[in-house]
mmCIF file of C-alpha atoms in Angstrom:
data_model
loop_
_atom_site.group_PDB
_atom_site.id
_atom_site.type_symbol
_atom_site.label_atom_id
_atom_site.label_comp_id
_atom_site.label_asym_id
_atom_site.label_seq_id
_atom_site.Cartn_x
_atom_site.Cartn_y
_atom_site.Cartn_z
ATOM 1 C CA UNK A 1 -7.480 33.147 65.375
ATOM 2 C CA UNK A 2 -5.526 34.744 68.185
ATOM 3 C CA UNK A 3 -3.685 32.602 70.700
ATOM 4 C CA UNK A 4 -3.980 35.308 73.353
ATOM 5 C CA UNK A 5 -1.435 37.694 74.849
ATOM 6 C CA UNK A 6 2.099 37.307 73.588
ATOM 7 C CA UNK A 7 1.090 35.425 70.468
ATOM 8 C CA UNK A 8 2.532 36.228 67.085
ATOM 9 C CA UNK A 9 0.453 38.956 65.478
ATOM 10 C CA UNK A 10 -0.793 37.271 62.324
ATOM 11 C CA UNK A 11 -3.275 39.540 60.638
ATOM 12 C CA UNK A 12 -5.570 38.738 57.777
ATOM 13 C CA UNK A 13 -4.905 40.939 54.773
ATOM 14 C CA UNK A 14 -8.582 41.788 54.357
ATOM 15 C CA UNK A 15 -7.984 43.122 50.835
ATOM 16 C CA UNK A 16 -6.681 39.698 49.773
ATOM 17 C CA UNK A 17 -9.135 37.703 51.876
ATOM 18 C CA UNK A 18 -12.193 39.531 50.505
ATOM 19 C CA UNK A 19 -11.176 40.670 47.008
ATOM 20 C CA UNK A 20 -14.682 41.594 45.846
ATOM 21 C CA UNK A 21 -15.199 43.938 48.778
ATOM 22 C CA UNK A 22 -11.739 45.428 48.272
ATOM 23 C CA UNK A 23 -12.377 45.891 44.553
ATOM 24 C CA UNK A 24 -15.551 47.798 45.418
ATOM 25 C CA UNK A 25 -13.412 50.126 47.555
ATOM 26 C CA UNK A 26 -10.925 50.542 44.687
ATOM 27 C CA UNK A 27 -13.813 51.293 42.317
ATOM 28 C CA UNK A 28 -15.099 53.876 44.791
ATOM 29 C CA UNK A 29 -11.634 55.397 44.952
ATOM 30 C CA UNK A 30 -11.512 55.637 41.147
ATOM 31 C CA UNK A 31 -14.899 57.384 41.120
ATOM 32 C CA UNK A 32 -13.800 59.762 43.892
ATOM 33 C CA UNK A 33 -10.561 60.575 42.032
ATOM 34 C CA UNK A 34 -12.635 61.461 38.954
ATOM 35 C CA UNK A 35 -15.059 63.495 41.077
ATOM 36 C CA UNK A 36 -12.144 65.420 42.590
ATOM 37 C CA UNK A 37 -10.660 66.145 39.165
ATOM 38 C CA UNK A 38 -14.050 67.225 37.811
ATOM 39 C CA UNK A 39 -14.450 69.552 40.811
ATOM 40 C CA UNK A 40 -11.084 71.142 40.061
ATOM 41 C CA UNK A 41 -9.047 69.631 42.884
ATOM 42 C CA UNK A 42 -5.519 69.088 41.616
ATOM 43 C CA UNK A 43 -3.591 65.920 42.371
ATOM 44 C CA UNK A 44 -1.350 67.663 44.905
ATOM 45 C CA UNK A 45 -4.316 68.760 47.032
ATOM 46 C CA UNK A 46 -5.830 65.284 46.861
ATOM 47 C CA UNK A 47 -2.529 63.803 48.029
ATOM 48 C CA UNK A 48 -2.241 66.359 50.847
ATOM 49 C CA UNK A 49 -5.679 65.251 52.038
ATOM 50 C CA UNK A 50 -4.681 61.586 51.755
ATOM 51 C CA UNK A 51 -1.519 62.245 53.731
ATOM 52 C CA UNK A 52 -3.099 64.371 56.461
ATOM 53 C CA UNK A 53 -5.846 61.838 57.099
ATOM 54 C CA UNK A 54 -3.276 59.026 57.098
ATOM 55 C CA UNK A 55 -1.184 60.985 59.624
ATOM 56 C CA UNK A 56 -4.200 61.351 61.908
ATOM 57 C CA UNK A 57 -4.988 57.652 61.621
ATOM 58 C CA UNK A 58 -1.365 56.529 61.981
ATOM 59 C CA UNK A 59 -1.373 54.504 58.768
ATOM 60 C CA UNK A 60 2.265 53.883 57.848
ATOM 61 C CA UNK A 61 1.445 52.043 54.625
ATOM 62 C CA UNK A 62 -0.801 54.823 53.258
ATOM 63 C CA UNK A 63 1.713 57.471 54.347
ATOM 64 C CA UNK A 64 4.362 55.638 52.346
ATOM 65 C CA UNK A 65 2.167 55.287 49.241
ATOM 66 C CA UNK A 66 0.813 58.830 49.259
ATOM 67 C CA UNK A 67 4.103 60.546 50.064
ATOM 68 C CA UNK A 68 5.523 58.993 46.920
ATOM 69 C CA UNK A 69 2.405 60.002 44.954
ATOM 70 C CA UNK A 70 2.585 63.588 46.232
ATOM 71 C CA UNK A 71 6.235 63.890 45.261
ATOM 72 C CA UNK A 72 5.463 62.487 41.795
ATOM 73 C CA UNK A 73 2.664 65.066 41.467
ATOM 74 C CA UNK A 74 5.148 67.868 42.194
ATOM 75 C CA UNK A 75 4.659 68.502 45.910
ATOM 76 C CA UNK A 76 7.719 69.780 47.754
ATOM 77 C CA UNK A 77 9.514 67.932 50.523
ATOM 78 C CA UNK A 78 9.307 71.118 52.632
ATOM 79 C CA UNK A 79 5.505 71.162 52.605
ATOM 80 C CA UNK A 80 5.321 67.411 53.155
ATOM 81 C CA UNK A 81 7.664 67.755 56.107
ATOM 82 C CA UNK A 82 5.447 70.285 57.865
ATOM 83 C CA UNK A 83 2.063 68.901 56.855
ATOM 84 C CA UNK A 84 1.354 67.604 60.374
ATOM 85 C CA UNK A 85 1.678 71.217 61.591
ATOM 86 C CA UNK A 86 0.070 72.919 58.591
ATOM 87 C CA UNK A 87 -1.782 75.413 60.783
ATOM 88 C CA UNK A 88 1.544 76.754 62.085
ATOM 89 C CA UNK A 89 3.030 77.609 58.688
ATOM 90 C CA UNK A 90 2.381 80.035 55.871
ATOM 91 C CA UNK A 91 3.123 77.366 53.262
ATOM 92 C CA UNK A 92 -0.480 76.428 52.481
ATOM 93 C CA UNK A 93 -3.079 78.525 50.683
ATOM 94 C CA UNK A 94 -6.440 79.404 52.223
ATOM 95 C CA UNK A 95 -8.069 76.895 49.879
ATOM 96 C CA UNK A 96 -5.649 74.135 50.939
ATOM 97 C CA UNK A 97 -6.150 75.030 54.602
ATOM 98 C CA UNK A 98 -9.912 74.816 54.202
ATOM 99 C CA UNK A 99 -9.599 71.426 52.518
ATOM 100 C CA UNK A 100 -7.216 70.083 55.172
ATOM 101 C CA UNK A 101 -9.462 71.268 58.001
ATOM 102 C CA UNK A 102 -12.496 69.681 56.354
ATOM 103 C CA UNK A 103 -10.585 66.424 55.849
ATOM 104 C CA UNK A 104 -9.631 66.440 59.534
ATOM 105 C CA UNK A 105 -13.255 67.057 60.519
ATOM 106 C CA UNK A 106 -14.344 64.187 58.279
ATOM 107 C CA UNK A 107 -11.826 61.954 60.047
ATOM 108 C CA UNK A 108 -13.119 62.973 63.506
ATOM 109 C CA UNK A 109 -16.868 63.376 62.867
ATOM 110 C CA UNK A 110 -17.793 63.199 66.554
ATOM 111 C CA UNK A 111 -16.039 66.524 67.190
ATOM 112 C CA UNK A 112 -18.984 68.802 66.431
ATOM 113 C CA UNK A 113 -17.099 72.059 67.075
ATOM 114 C CA UNK A 114 -14.270 71.039 64.737
ATOM 115 C CA UNK A 115 -16.776 69.975 62.114
ATOM 116 C CA UNK A 116 -18.738 73.249 62.282
ATOM 117 C CA UNK A 117 -15.616 75.396 62.129
ATOM 118 C CA UNK A 118 -14.112 73.402 59.253
ATOM 119 C CA UNK A 119 -17.341 73.407 57.300
ATOM 120 C CA UNK A 120 -17.786 77.155 57.730
ATOM 121 C CA UNK A 121 -14.246 77.749 56.482
ATOM 122 C CA UNK A 122 -14.760 75.359 53.571
ATOM 123 C CA UNK A 123 -17.872 77.270 52.509
ATOM 124 C CA UNK A 124 -15.761 80.453 52.296
ATOM 125 C CA UNK A 125 -12.948 78.933 50.227
ATOM 126 C CA UNK A 126 -14.376 75.950 48.327
ATOM 127 C CA UNK A 127 -17.218 75.528 45.858
ATOM 128 C CA UNK A 128 -19.998 73.036 46.546
ATOM 129 C CA UNK A 129 -18.320 70.557 44.168
ATOM 130 C CA UNK A 130 -14.930 71.031 45.832
ATOM 131 C CA UNK A 131 -16.428 70.662 49.309
ATOM 132 C CA UNK A 132 -18.138 67.430 48.327
ATOM 133 C CA UNK A 133 -14.983 66.105 46.648
ATOM 134 C CA UNK A 134 -12.809 66.874 49.688
ATOM 135 C CA UNK A 135 -15.225 65.004 51.941
ATOM 136 C CA UNK A 136 -15.285 62.020 49.563
ATOM 137 C CA UNK A 137 -11.478 61.948 49.320
ATOM 138 C CA UNK A 138 -11.265 61.966 53.125
ATOM 139 C CA UNK A 139 -13.921 59.267 53.499
ATOM 140 C CA UNK A 140 -12.147 57.050 50.988
ATOM 141 C CA UNK A 141 -8.652 57.383 52.461
ATOM 142 C CA UNK A 142 -10.120 56.748 55.923
ATOM 143 C CA UNK A 143 -11.458 53.436 54.578
ATOM 144 C CA UNK A 144 -8.108 52.507 53.001
ATOM 145 C CA UNK A 145 -6.347 53.454 56.254
ATOM 146 C CA UNK A 146 -8.486 50.994 58.149
ATOM 147 C CA UNK A 147 -7.817 48.223 55.616
ATOM 148 C CA UNK A 148 -4.067 48.776 55.876
ATOM 149 C CA UNK A 149 -3.912 49.321 59.634
ATOM 150 C CA UNK A 150 -6.037 46.305 60.513
ATOM 151 C CA UNK A 151 -4.209 44.146 57.961
ATOM 152 C CA UNK A 152 -0.824 45.488 59.148
ATOM 153 C CA UNK A 153 0.327 46.057 55.590
ATOM 154 C CA UNK A 154 4.116 46.321 55.774
ATOM 155 C CA UNK A 155 6.254 49.222 54.617
ATOM 156 C CA UNK A 156 9.491 47.860 53.272
ATOM 157 C CA UNK A 157 12.731 49.780 52.839
ATOM 158 C CA UNK A 158 13.511 50.775 49.286
#
């Protein structure tokens, strides 16, 4: 319970407080990861989606986790460094650009123009299975972002 303005920010780690609900989210994530692999999305693209959505949401914890995962999957530090400005580089393929735009539109669903443009581009560069998988990856990381942001999961120096 909050003591009002100026009080110590003591958040509930909702993943720990409600483990069954969190496990359902983890199970969903496992199913989405399998769906993405079955659709032909490689791990690097999945991590780029996770990172871009986490950038948009300002989730430090998920940025930390997924930067490490992307590097382990073989992503370059150059591409990770410019991911926030992916539209302004030539470092991403048309397929990756379509996936990133669709992930952004999934993160901001109220922006109808962004959603229409991203969906149209996705239809040109992604199969139905890939389109569905990208949307599911974005939906899932959005959920994890909210868990981490609202719980204030810490990022510790390594």
